[in-house]
PDB file of C-alpha atoms and ligand atoms in Angstrom:
ATOM      1  CA  MET A1459       6.364  31.425  50.315  1.00 92.00           C
ATOM      2  CA  GLN A1460       9.580  29.883  51.693  1.00 95.00           C
ATOM      3  CA  LYS A1461       9.117  26.833  53.774  1.00 97.00           C
ATOM      4  CA  ILE A1462      11.109  26.375  57.041  1.00 97.00           C
ATOM      5  CA  LEU A1463      11.110  23.214  58.934  1.00 98.00           C
ATOM      6  CA  ILE A1464      11.846  23.141  62.642  1.00 98.00           C
ATOM      7  CA  ILE A1465      12.796  19.781  64.162  1.00 98.00           C
ATOM      8  CA  GLU A1466      12.663  20.229  67.922  1.00 97.00           C
ATOM      9  CA  ASP A1467      11.162  18.074  70.664  1.00 95.00           C
ATOM     10  CA  GLU A1468      10.647  20.968  73.114  1.00 94.00           C
ATOM     11  CA  PRO A1469       7.014  22.055  72.452  1.00 94.00           C
ATOM     12  CA  ASN A1470       7.494  25.589  73.795  1.00 93.00           C
ATOM     13  CA  ILE A1471      10.401  26.342  71.471  1.00 94.00           C
ATOM     14  CA  ARG A1472       8.567  24.708  68.579  1.00 95.00           C
ATOM     15  CA  GLU A1473       5.449  26.769  69.062  1.00 94.00           C
ATOM     16  CA  LEU A1474       7.374  29.980  69.565  1.00 94.00           C
ATOM     17  CA  VAL A1475       9.415  29.476  66.474  1.00 96.00           C
ATOM     18  CA  LEU A1476       6.403  28.407  64.357  1.00 96.00           C
ATOM     19  CA  TYR A1477       4.431  31.478  65.445  1.00 95.00           C
ATOM     20  CA  ASN A1478       7.313  33.825  64.566  1.00 95.00           C
ATOM     21  CA  LEU A1479       7.912  32.137  61.255  1.00 96.00           C
ATOM     22  CA  SER A1480       4.376  32.835  60.189  1.00 95.00           C
ATOM     23  CA  GLN A1481       4.687  36.372  61.557  1.00 94.00           C
ATOM     24  CA  ASN A1482       7.700  36.906  59.332  1.00 94.00           C
ATOM     25  CA  GLY A1483       6.112  35.606  56.173  1.00 94.00           C
ATOM     26  CA  TYR A1484       7.400  32.077  56.133  1.00 96.00           C
ATOM     27  CA  GLU A1485       5.497  28.831  56.006  1.00 96.00           C
ATOM     28  CA  GLY A1486       6.475  26.873  59.141  1.00 96.00           C
ATOM     29  CA  LEU A1487       6.575  23.133  59.292  1.00 97.00           C
ATOM     30  CA  SER A1488       7.483  21.177  62.387  1.00 97.00           C
ATOM     31  CA  ALA A1489       8.449  17.798  63.643  1.00 97.00           C
ATOM     32  CA  GLU A1490       8.844  16.714  67.198  1.00 97.00           C
ATOM     33  CA  ASP A1491      11.227  13.787  66.833  1.00 97.00           C
ATOM     34  CA  GLY A1492      14.160  12.914  64.597  1.00 97.00           C
ATOM     35  CA  LEU A1493      12.526  10.223  62.426  1.00 97.00           C
ATOM     36  CA  GLN A1494       9.515  12.387  61.696  1.00 97.00           C
ATOM     37  CA  GLY A1495      11.797  15.331  60.990  1.00 97.00           C
ATOM     38  CA  LEU A1496      13.885  13.428  58.531  1.00 97.00           C
ATOM     39  CA  SER A1497      10.825  12.183  56.683  1.00 97.00           C
ATOM     40  CA  VAL A1498       9.276  15.701  56.517  1.00 97.00           C
ATOM     41  CA  ALA A1499      12.639  17.026  55.270  1.00 97.00           C
ATOM     42  CA  ARG A1500      12.567  14.520  52.490  1.00 96.00           C
ATOM     43  CA  SER A1501       8.936  14.783  51.491  1.00 96.00           C
ATOM     44  CA  ASP A1502       8.289  18.563  51.875  1.00 96.00           C
ATOM     45  CA  LYS A1503      11.667  19.845  50.720  1.00 94.00           C
ATOM     46  CA  PRO A1504      11.846  22.872  52.991  1.00 96.00           C
ATOM     47  CA  ASP A1505      14.004  25.908  52.004  1.00 95.00           C
ATOM     48  CA  LEU A1506      15.771  25.767  55.364  1.00 97.00           C
ATOM     49  CA  ILE A1507      15.893  23.434  58.341  1.00 97.00           C
ATOM     50  CA  LEU A1508      16.203  24.456  62.028  1.00 97.00           C
ATOM     51  CA  LEU A1509      17.571  21.336  63.682  1.00 95.00           C
ATOM     52  CA  ASP A1510      17.792  20.550  67.362  1.00 93.00           C
ATOM     53  CA  ILE A1511      20.659  18.172  68.379  1.00 90.00           C
ATOM     54  CA  MET A1512      19.197  16.068  71.200  1.00 90.00           C
ATOM     55  CA  LEU A1513      16.058  14.573  69.803  1.00 94.00           C
ATOM     56  CA  PRO A1514      14.140  11.371  70.355  1.00 95.00           C
ATOM     57  CA  GLY A1515      14.321   8.848  67.484  1.00 95.00           C
ATOM     58  CA  LYS A1516      17.329  10.222  65.730  1.00 94.00           C
ATOM     59  CA  ASN A1517      19.674  13.008  66.775  1.00 92.00           C
ATOM     60  CA  GLY A1518      20.362  16.197  64.900  1.00 91.00           C
ATOM     61  CA  TYR A1519      23.873  15.212  63.941  1.00 88.00           C
ATOM     62  CA  ASP A1520      22.725  12.027  62.271  1.00 91.00           C
ATOM     63  CA  ILE A1521      19.797  13.847  60.482  1.00 94.00           C
ATOM     64  CA  CYS A1522      22.253  16.405  59.099  1.00 91.00           C
ATOM     65  CA  LYS A1523      24.708  13.733  58.032  1.00 88.00           C
ATOM     66  CA  GLU A1524      22.048  11.644  56.290  1.00 92.00           C
ATOM     67  CA  LEU A1525      20.569  14.596  54.398  1.00 92.00           C
ATOM     68  CA  ARG A1526      24.007  15.625  53.160  1.00 86.00           C
ATOM     69  CA  ALA A1527      24.835  12.076  52.211  1.00 86.00           C
ATOM     70  CA  GLU A1528      21.719  12.021  50.075  1.00 90.00           C
ATOM     71  CA  GLY A1529      22.989  15.157  48.318  1.00 87.00           C
ATOM     72  CA  SER A1530      20.627  17.589  49.991  1.00 89.00           C
ATOM     73  CA  LYS A1531      21.959  21.139  49.944  1.00 87.00           C
ATOM     74  CA  THR A1532      19.179  22.580  52.039  1.00 92.00           C
ATOM     75  CA  PRO A1533      20.667  25.064  54.488  1.00 92.00           C
ATOM     76  CA  ILE A1534      20.624  23.798  58.021  1.00 92.00           C
ATOM     77  CA  ILE A1535      20.874  25.869  61.255  1.00 91.00           C
ATOM     78  CA  MET A1536      21.593  23.764  64.242  1.00 89.00           C
ATOM     79  CA  LEU A1537      20.023  24.665  67.572  1.00 89.00           C
ATOM     80  CA  THR A1538      22.750  23.834  70.064  1.00 83.00           C
ATOM     81  CA  ALA A1539      22.366  23.575  73.749  1.00 75.00           C
ATOM     82  CA  ARG A1540      25.995  23.773  74.779  1.00 66.00           C
ATOM     83  CA  ASN A1541      28.876  25.975  73.680  1.00 62.00           C
ATOM     84  CA  GLU A1542      31.225  23.058  73.086  1.00 57.00           C
ATOM     85  CA  GLU A1543      28.923  21.636  70.451  1.00 64.00           C
ATOM     86  CA  ILE A1544      29.722  24.562  68.159  1.00 64.00           C
ATOM     87  CA  ASP A1545      33.036  23.284  66.737  1.00 61.00           C
ATOM     88  CA  LYS A1546      31.518  19.938  66.081  1.00 62.00           C
ATOM     89  CA  VAL A1547      28.425  21.325  64.407  1.00 64.00           C
ATOM     90  CA  LEU A1548      30.315  23.518  62.001  1.00 61.00           C
ATOM     91  CA  GLY A1549      32.717  20.777  60.960  1.00 55.00           C
ATOM     92  CA  LEU A1550      32.586  18.904  57.712  1.00 49.00           C
ATOM     93  CA  GLU A1551      31.537  15.786  59.473  1.00 59.00           C
ATOM     94  CA  PHE A1552      27.967  17.123  59.874  1.00 67.00           C
ATOM     95  CA  GLY A1553      27.814  19.796  57.203  1.00 72.00           C
ATOM     96  CA  ALA A1554      25.479  22.259  58.925  1.00 79.00           C
ATOM     97  CA  ASP A1555      25.515  25.826  57.606  1.00 80.00           C
ATOM     98  CA  ASP A1556      25.277  27.608  60.929  1.00 80.00           C
ATOM     99  CA  TYR A1557      24.303  27.236  64.554  1.00 81.00           C
ATOM    100  CA  ILE A1558      22.469  29.236  67.150  1.00 84.00           C
ATOM    101  CA  ALA A1559      23.051  28.485  70.829  1.00 82.00           C
ATOM    102  CA  LYS A1560      20.064  28.047  73.186  1.00 83.00           C
ATOM    103  CA  PRO A1561      18.569  29.972  74.717  1.00 83.00           C
ATOM    104  CA  PHE A1562      18.307  32.248  71.672  1.00 86.00           C
ATOM    105  CA  GLY A1563      16.400  35.450  71.107  1.00 87.00           C
ATOM    106  CA  ILE A1564      13.692  35.112  68.492  1.00 90.00           C
ATOM    107  CA  ARG A1565      14.893  38.231  66.674  1.00 88.00           C
ATOM    108  CA  GLU A1566      18.366  36.849  66.440  1.00 87.00           C
ATOM    109  CA  LEU A1567      16.988  33.579  65.093  1.00 91.00           C
ATOM    110  CA  MET A1568      14.950  35.426  62.442  1.00 92.00           C
ATOM    111  CA  ALA A1569      17.990  37.482  61.413  1.00 88.00           C
ATOM    112  CA  ARG A1570      20.071  34.335  60.978  1.00 88.00           C
ATOM    113  CA  ILE A1571      17.377  32.604  58.938  1.00 92.00           C
ATOM    114  CA  LYS A1572      17.232  35.641  56.665  1.00 89.00           C
ATOM    115  CA  ALA A1573      20.946  35.815  56.324  1.00 84.00           C
ATOM    116  CA  VAL A1574      21.407  32.128  55.552  1.00 86.00           C
ATOM    117  CA  LEU A1575      18.581  32.148  53.024  1.00 88.00           C
ATOM    118  CA  ARG A1576      19.895  35.273  51.302  1.00 83.00           C
ATOM    119  CA  ARG A1577      23.427  33.905  51.189  1.00 77.00           C
ATOM    120  CA  TYR A1578      22.147  30.634  49.847  1.00 77.00           C
ATOM    121  CA  GLU A1579      20.093  32.284  47.173  1.00 77.00           C
ATOM    122  CA  SER A1580      22.897  34.571  45.991  1.00 68.00           C
ATOM    123  CA  ASN A1581      25.211  31.539  45.759  1.00 65.00           C
ATOM    124  CA  GLY A1582      22.608  29.795  43.642  1.00 59.00           C
ATOM    125  CA  GLU A1583      22.356  32.727  41.322  1.00 53.00           C
ATOM    126  CA  GLN A1584      26.102  32.989  40.899  1.00 49.00           C
ATOM    127  CA  GLU A1585      26.288  29.279  40.096  1.00 46.00           C
ATOM    128  CA  ALA A1586      23.406  29.419  37.653  1.00 44.00           C
ATOM    129  CA  SER A1587      24.624  32.412  35.701  1.00 43.00           C
ATOM    130  CA  GLY A1588      28.232  31.392  35.941  1.00 38.00           C
ATOM    131  CA  ASN A1589      29.394  34.989  36.015  1.00 37.00           C
ATOM    132  CA  GLY A1590      31.851  36.585  38.381  1.00 36.00           C
ATOM    133  CA  SER A1591      35.260  37.801  37.534  1.00 36.00           C
ATOM    134  CA  VAL A1592      37.173  34.692  38.381  1.00 37.00           C
ATOM    135  CA  ALA A1593      34.654  32.086  37.541  1.00 35.00           C
ATOM    136  CA  ALA A1594      34.414  33.321  33.962  1.00 35.00           C
ATOM    137  CA  ASN A1595      37.701  31.919  32.812  1.00 41.00           C
ATOM    138  CA  GLY A1596      36.747  28.419  33.893  1.00 48.00           C
ATOM    139  CA  ALA A1597      40.314  27.485  34.717  1.00 57.00           C
ATOM    140  CA  GLY A1598      40.018  28.375  38.347  1.00 74.00           C
ATOM    141  CA  ILE A1599      42.462  30.017  40.716  1.00 81.00           C
ATOM    142  CA  VAL A1600      45.829  28.255  41.200  1.00 83.00           C
ATOM    143  CA  ILE A1601      47.907  28.808  44.236  1.00 82.00           C
ATOM    144  CA  GLY A1602      50.807  26.426  44.691  1.00 81.00           C
ATOM    145  CA  GLU A1603      49.369  22.979  44.595  1.00 85.00           C
ATOM    146  CA  LEU A1604      45.870  24.241  45.222  1.00 88.00           C
ATOM    147  CA  THR A1605      43.299  24.827  42.483  1.00 88.00           C
ATOM    148  CA  ILE A1606      39.939  26.379  43.218  1.00 88.00           C
ATOM    149  CA  ASN A1607      37.391  26.019  40.479  1.00 83.00           C
ATOM    150  CA  ILE A1608      34.570  28.315  41.399  1.00 79.00           C
ATOM    151  CA  GLU A1609      32.170  27.368  38.619  1.00 76.00           C
ATOM    152  CA  ARG A1610      32.425  23.669  39.401  1.00 76.00           C
ATOM    153  CA  HIS A1611      32.543  24.228  43.173  1.00 80.00           C
ATOM    154  CA  GLU A1612      35.658  22.165  43.297  1.00 85.00           C
ATOM    155  CA  VAL A1613      38.933  22.371  45.229  1.00 90.00           C
ATOM    156  CA  ILE A1614      41.888  20.230  44.240  1.00 89.00           C
ATOM    157  CA  LEU A1615      44.937  19.949  46.446  1.00 90.00           C
ATOM    158  CA  ALA A1616      47.961  18.116  45.060  1.00 85.00           C
ATOM    159  CA  GLY A1617      45.749  16.364  42.543  1.00 85.00           C
ATOM    160  CA  LYS A1618      43.189  15.263  45.102  1.00 87.00           C
ATOM    161  CA  SER A1619      39.668  16.680  45.363  1.00 88.00           C
ATOM    162  CA  LEU A1620      38.942  18.211  48.797  1.00 89.00           C
ATOM    163  CA  GLU A1621      35.594  17.823  50.527  1.00 86.00           C
ATOM    164  CA  LEU A1622      34.627  21.218  51.845  1.00 87.00           C
ATOM    165  CA  THR A1623      31.390  22.408  53.434  1.00 85.00           C
ATOM    166  CA  LEU A1624      29.589  25.191  51.630  1.00 82.00           C
ATOM    167  CA  LYS A1625      30.858  27.747  54.052  1.00 86.00           C
ATOM    168  CA  GLU A1626      34.426  26.482  53.865  1.00 90.00           C
ATOM    169  CA  PHE A1627      34.265  26.734  50.149  1.00 91.00           C
ATOM    170  CA  ASP A1628      32.844  30.268  50.222  1.00 91.00           C
ATOM    171  CA  LEU A1629      35.488  31.376  52.722  1.00 93.00           C
ATOM    172  CA  LEU A1630      38.249  29.982  50.563  1.00 94.00           C
ATOM    173  CA  ARG A1631      36.711  31.574  47.468  1.00 92.00           C
ATOM    174  CA  VAL A1632      36.474  34.981  49.083  1.00 93.00           C
ATOM    175  CA  LEU A1633      40.038  34.841  50.265  1.00 93.00           C
ATOM    176  CA  ALA A1634      41.246  33.651  46.827  1.00 90.00           C
ATOM    177  CA  GLU A1635      39.339  36.378  45.041  1.00 87.00           C
ATOM    178  CA  ASN A1636      41.021  38.899  47.290  1.00 89.00           C
ATOM    179  CA  ARG A1637      44.445  37.414  47.108  1.00 88.00           C
ATOM    180  CA  GLY A1638      47.139  39.477  48.732  1.00 88.00           C
ATOM    181  CA  ARG A1639      44.649  41.654  50.526  1.00 91.00           C
ATOM    182  CA  VAL A1640      43.998  41.265  54.238  1.00 93.00           C
ATOM    183  CA  MET A1641      40.386  40.491  54.938  1.00 93.00           C
ATOM    184  CA  THR A1642      39.145  41.403  58.358  1.00 91.00           C
ATOM    185  CA  ARG A1643      36.912  38.972  60.185  1.00 89.00           C
ATOM    186  CA  ASP A1644      33.989  41.361  59.833  1.00 85.00           C
ATOM    187  CA  GLN A1645      34.564  41.518  56.035  1.00 87.00           C
ATOM    188  CA  LEU A1646      34.583  37.818  55.896  1.00 90.00           C
ATOM    189  CA  LEU A1647      31.481  37.499  57.941  1.00 86.00           C
ATOM    190  CA  ASP A1648      29.794  39.978  55.653  1.00 83.00           C
ATOM    191  CA  LYS A1649      30.798  38.271  52.432  1.00 85.00           C
ATOM    192  CA  VAL A1650      30.380  34.704  53.529  1.00 87.00           C
ATOM    193  CA  TRP A1651      27.630  34.807  56.113  1.00 80.00           C
ATOM    194  CA  GLY A1652      25.753  38.063  55.613  1.00 74.00           C
ATOM    195  CA  PHE A1653      25.985  41.360  57.442  1.00 61.00           C
ATOM    196  CA  GLU A1654      23.781  40.400  60.408  1.00 62.00           C
ATOM    197  CA  TYR A1655      26.709  38.452  61.711  1.00 62.00           C
ATOM    198  CA  ILE A1656      29.059  41.326  62.337  1.00 58.00           C
ATOM    199  CA  GLY A1657      30.708  40.885  65.630  1.00 60.00           C
ATOM    200  CA  GLU A1658      30.411  37.073  65.689  1.00 70.00           C
ATOM    201  CA  THR A1659      34.054  36.581  64.717  1.00 75.00           C
ATOM    202  CA  ARG A1660      34.401  33.173  66.370  1.00 82.00           C
ATOM    203  CA  THR A1661      32.429  31.715  63.471  1.00 83.00           C
ATOM    204  CA  VAL A1662      35.208  32.853  61.106  1.00 89.00           C
ATOM    205  CA  ASP A1663      37.987  31.522  63.279  1.00 89.00           C
ATOM    206  CA  VAL A1664      36.332  28.085  63.637  1.00 88.00           C
ATOM    207  CA  HIS A1665      35.915  27.786  59.833  1.00 90.00           C
ATOM    208  CA  VAL A1666      39.401  28.935  59.100  1.00 92.00           C
ATOM    209  CA  ARG A1667      40.690  26.310  61.507  1.00 91.00           C
ATOM    210  CA  TYR A1668      38.802  23.527  59.752  1.00 90.00           C
ATOM    211  CA  LEU A1669      39.788  24.835  56.338  1.00 92.00           C
ATOM    212  CA  ARG A1670      43.424  24.894  57.283  1.00 93.00           C
ATOM    213  CA  LYS A1671      43.259  21.373  58.570  1.00 91.00           C
ATOM    214  CA  LYS A1672      41.940  20.196  55.268  1.00 91.00           C
ATOM    215  CA  LEU A1673      44.550  22.235  53.339  1.00 92.00           C
ATOM    216  CA  GLY A1674      47.263  20.756  55.594  1.00 89.00           C
ATOM    217  CA  ASP A1675      48.076  24.356  56.363  1.00 84.00           C
ATOM    218  CA  GLU A1676      47.820  24.580  60.086  1.00 75.00           C
ATOM    219  CA  ASP A1677      50.251  27.264  61.153  1.00 69.00           C
ATOM    220  CA  ASN A1678      49.642  31.009  61.138  1.00 66.00           C
ATOM    221  CA  GLU A1679      52.166  31.689  58.415  1.00 73.00           C
ATOM    222  CA  GLY A1680      50.465  29.149  56.211  1.00 81.00           C
ATOM    223  CA  LYS A1681      51.013  28.597  52.556  1.00 86.00           C
ATOM    224  CA  TYR A1682      47.357  29.271  51.719  1.00 91.00           C
ATOM    225  CA  ILE A1683      45.802  31.120  54.624  1.00 93.00           C
ATOM    226  CA  GLN A1684      47.847  33.534  56.726  1.00 92.00           C
ATOM    227  CA  THR A1685      46.775  35.079  60.024  1.00 92.00           C
ATOM    228  CA  VAL A1686      47.388  38.782  60.180  1.00 90.00           C
ATOM    229  CA  ARG A1687      47.431  39.397  63.917  1.00 88.00           C
ATOM    230  CA  GLY A1688      44.763  41.676  65.217  1.00 84.00           C
ATOM    231  CA  VAL A1689      43.305  42.157  61.774  1.00 88.00           C
ATOM    232  CA  GLY A1690      42.153  39.050  59.978  1.00 92.00           C
ATOM    233  CA  TYR A1691      43.256  36.563  57.318  1.00 94.00           C
ATOM    234  CA  LYS A1692      44.813  36.644  53.911  1.00 93.00           C
ATOM    235  CA  MET A1693      45.787  34.416  51.092  1.00 92.00           C
ATOM    236  CA  PRO A1694      49.321  35.233  50.040  1.00 88.00           C
TER     237      PRO A1694
HETATM  238 CA1   CA B2200      15.975  18.499  72.364  1.00 54.40          CA
END
């Protein structure tokens, strides 16, 4: 049974989520403050963490940062209270996998959990078996000064290794594997986040923006990621 930890100081939300986790066949764990949450995350090794931002003890941003700094790859969905927090949450600085804005519907939350877990598992399988058309040659995809090594999960730009979040890497990989082809936002959502996300195109745009920043490629006619107006993105 997959274990899901919710770190949330609001008892009503915690109880509601725990109840629905068990109804959906997950083992739910919970913590009501940041310090307790961090310690349960370390000791119980959940398969996914639902993480509130404003928490007593230690806030969600710091928890996320600390877990990533320790090398934890556990998928994290941030529970955000405000819309402005979204850009921050999805950035590399914190390394969360996704967010859901409060107040959220329980069905939407369950759909996201499923999508994140499924995406995470299929990434793991790809890595473990090392198959896939592009990964097989081991040399990676080279575009200008950019080299993407899928097997090693490594991106090198002008000789320097780039630090990308898991989602940024997946997004870059999907664009690179479909080089020259325009990918719509919905296609990118499907391939990178899972089909439940269709319609949530802002997520794609936010990630593209971060990715471009890291690639030093911030205009729409970029060297690595081009915007095709009204359609989506492509790698030339
Ligand atoms: Ca809170």
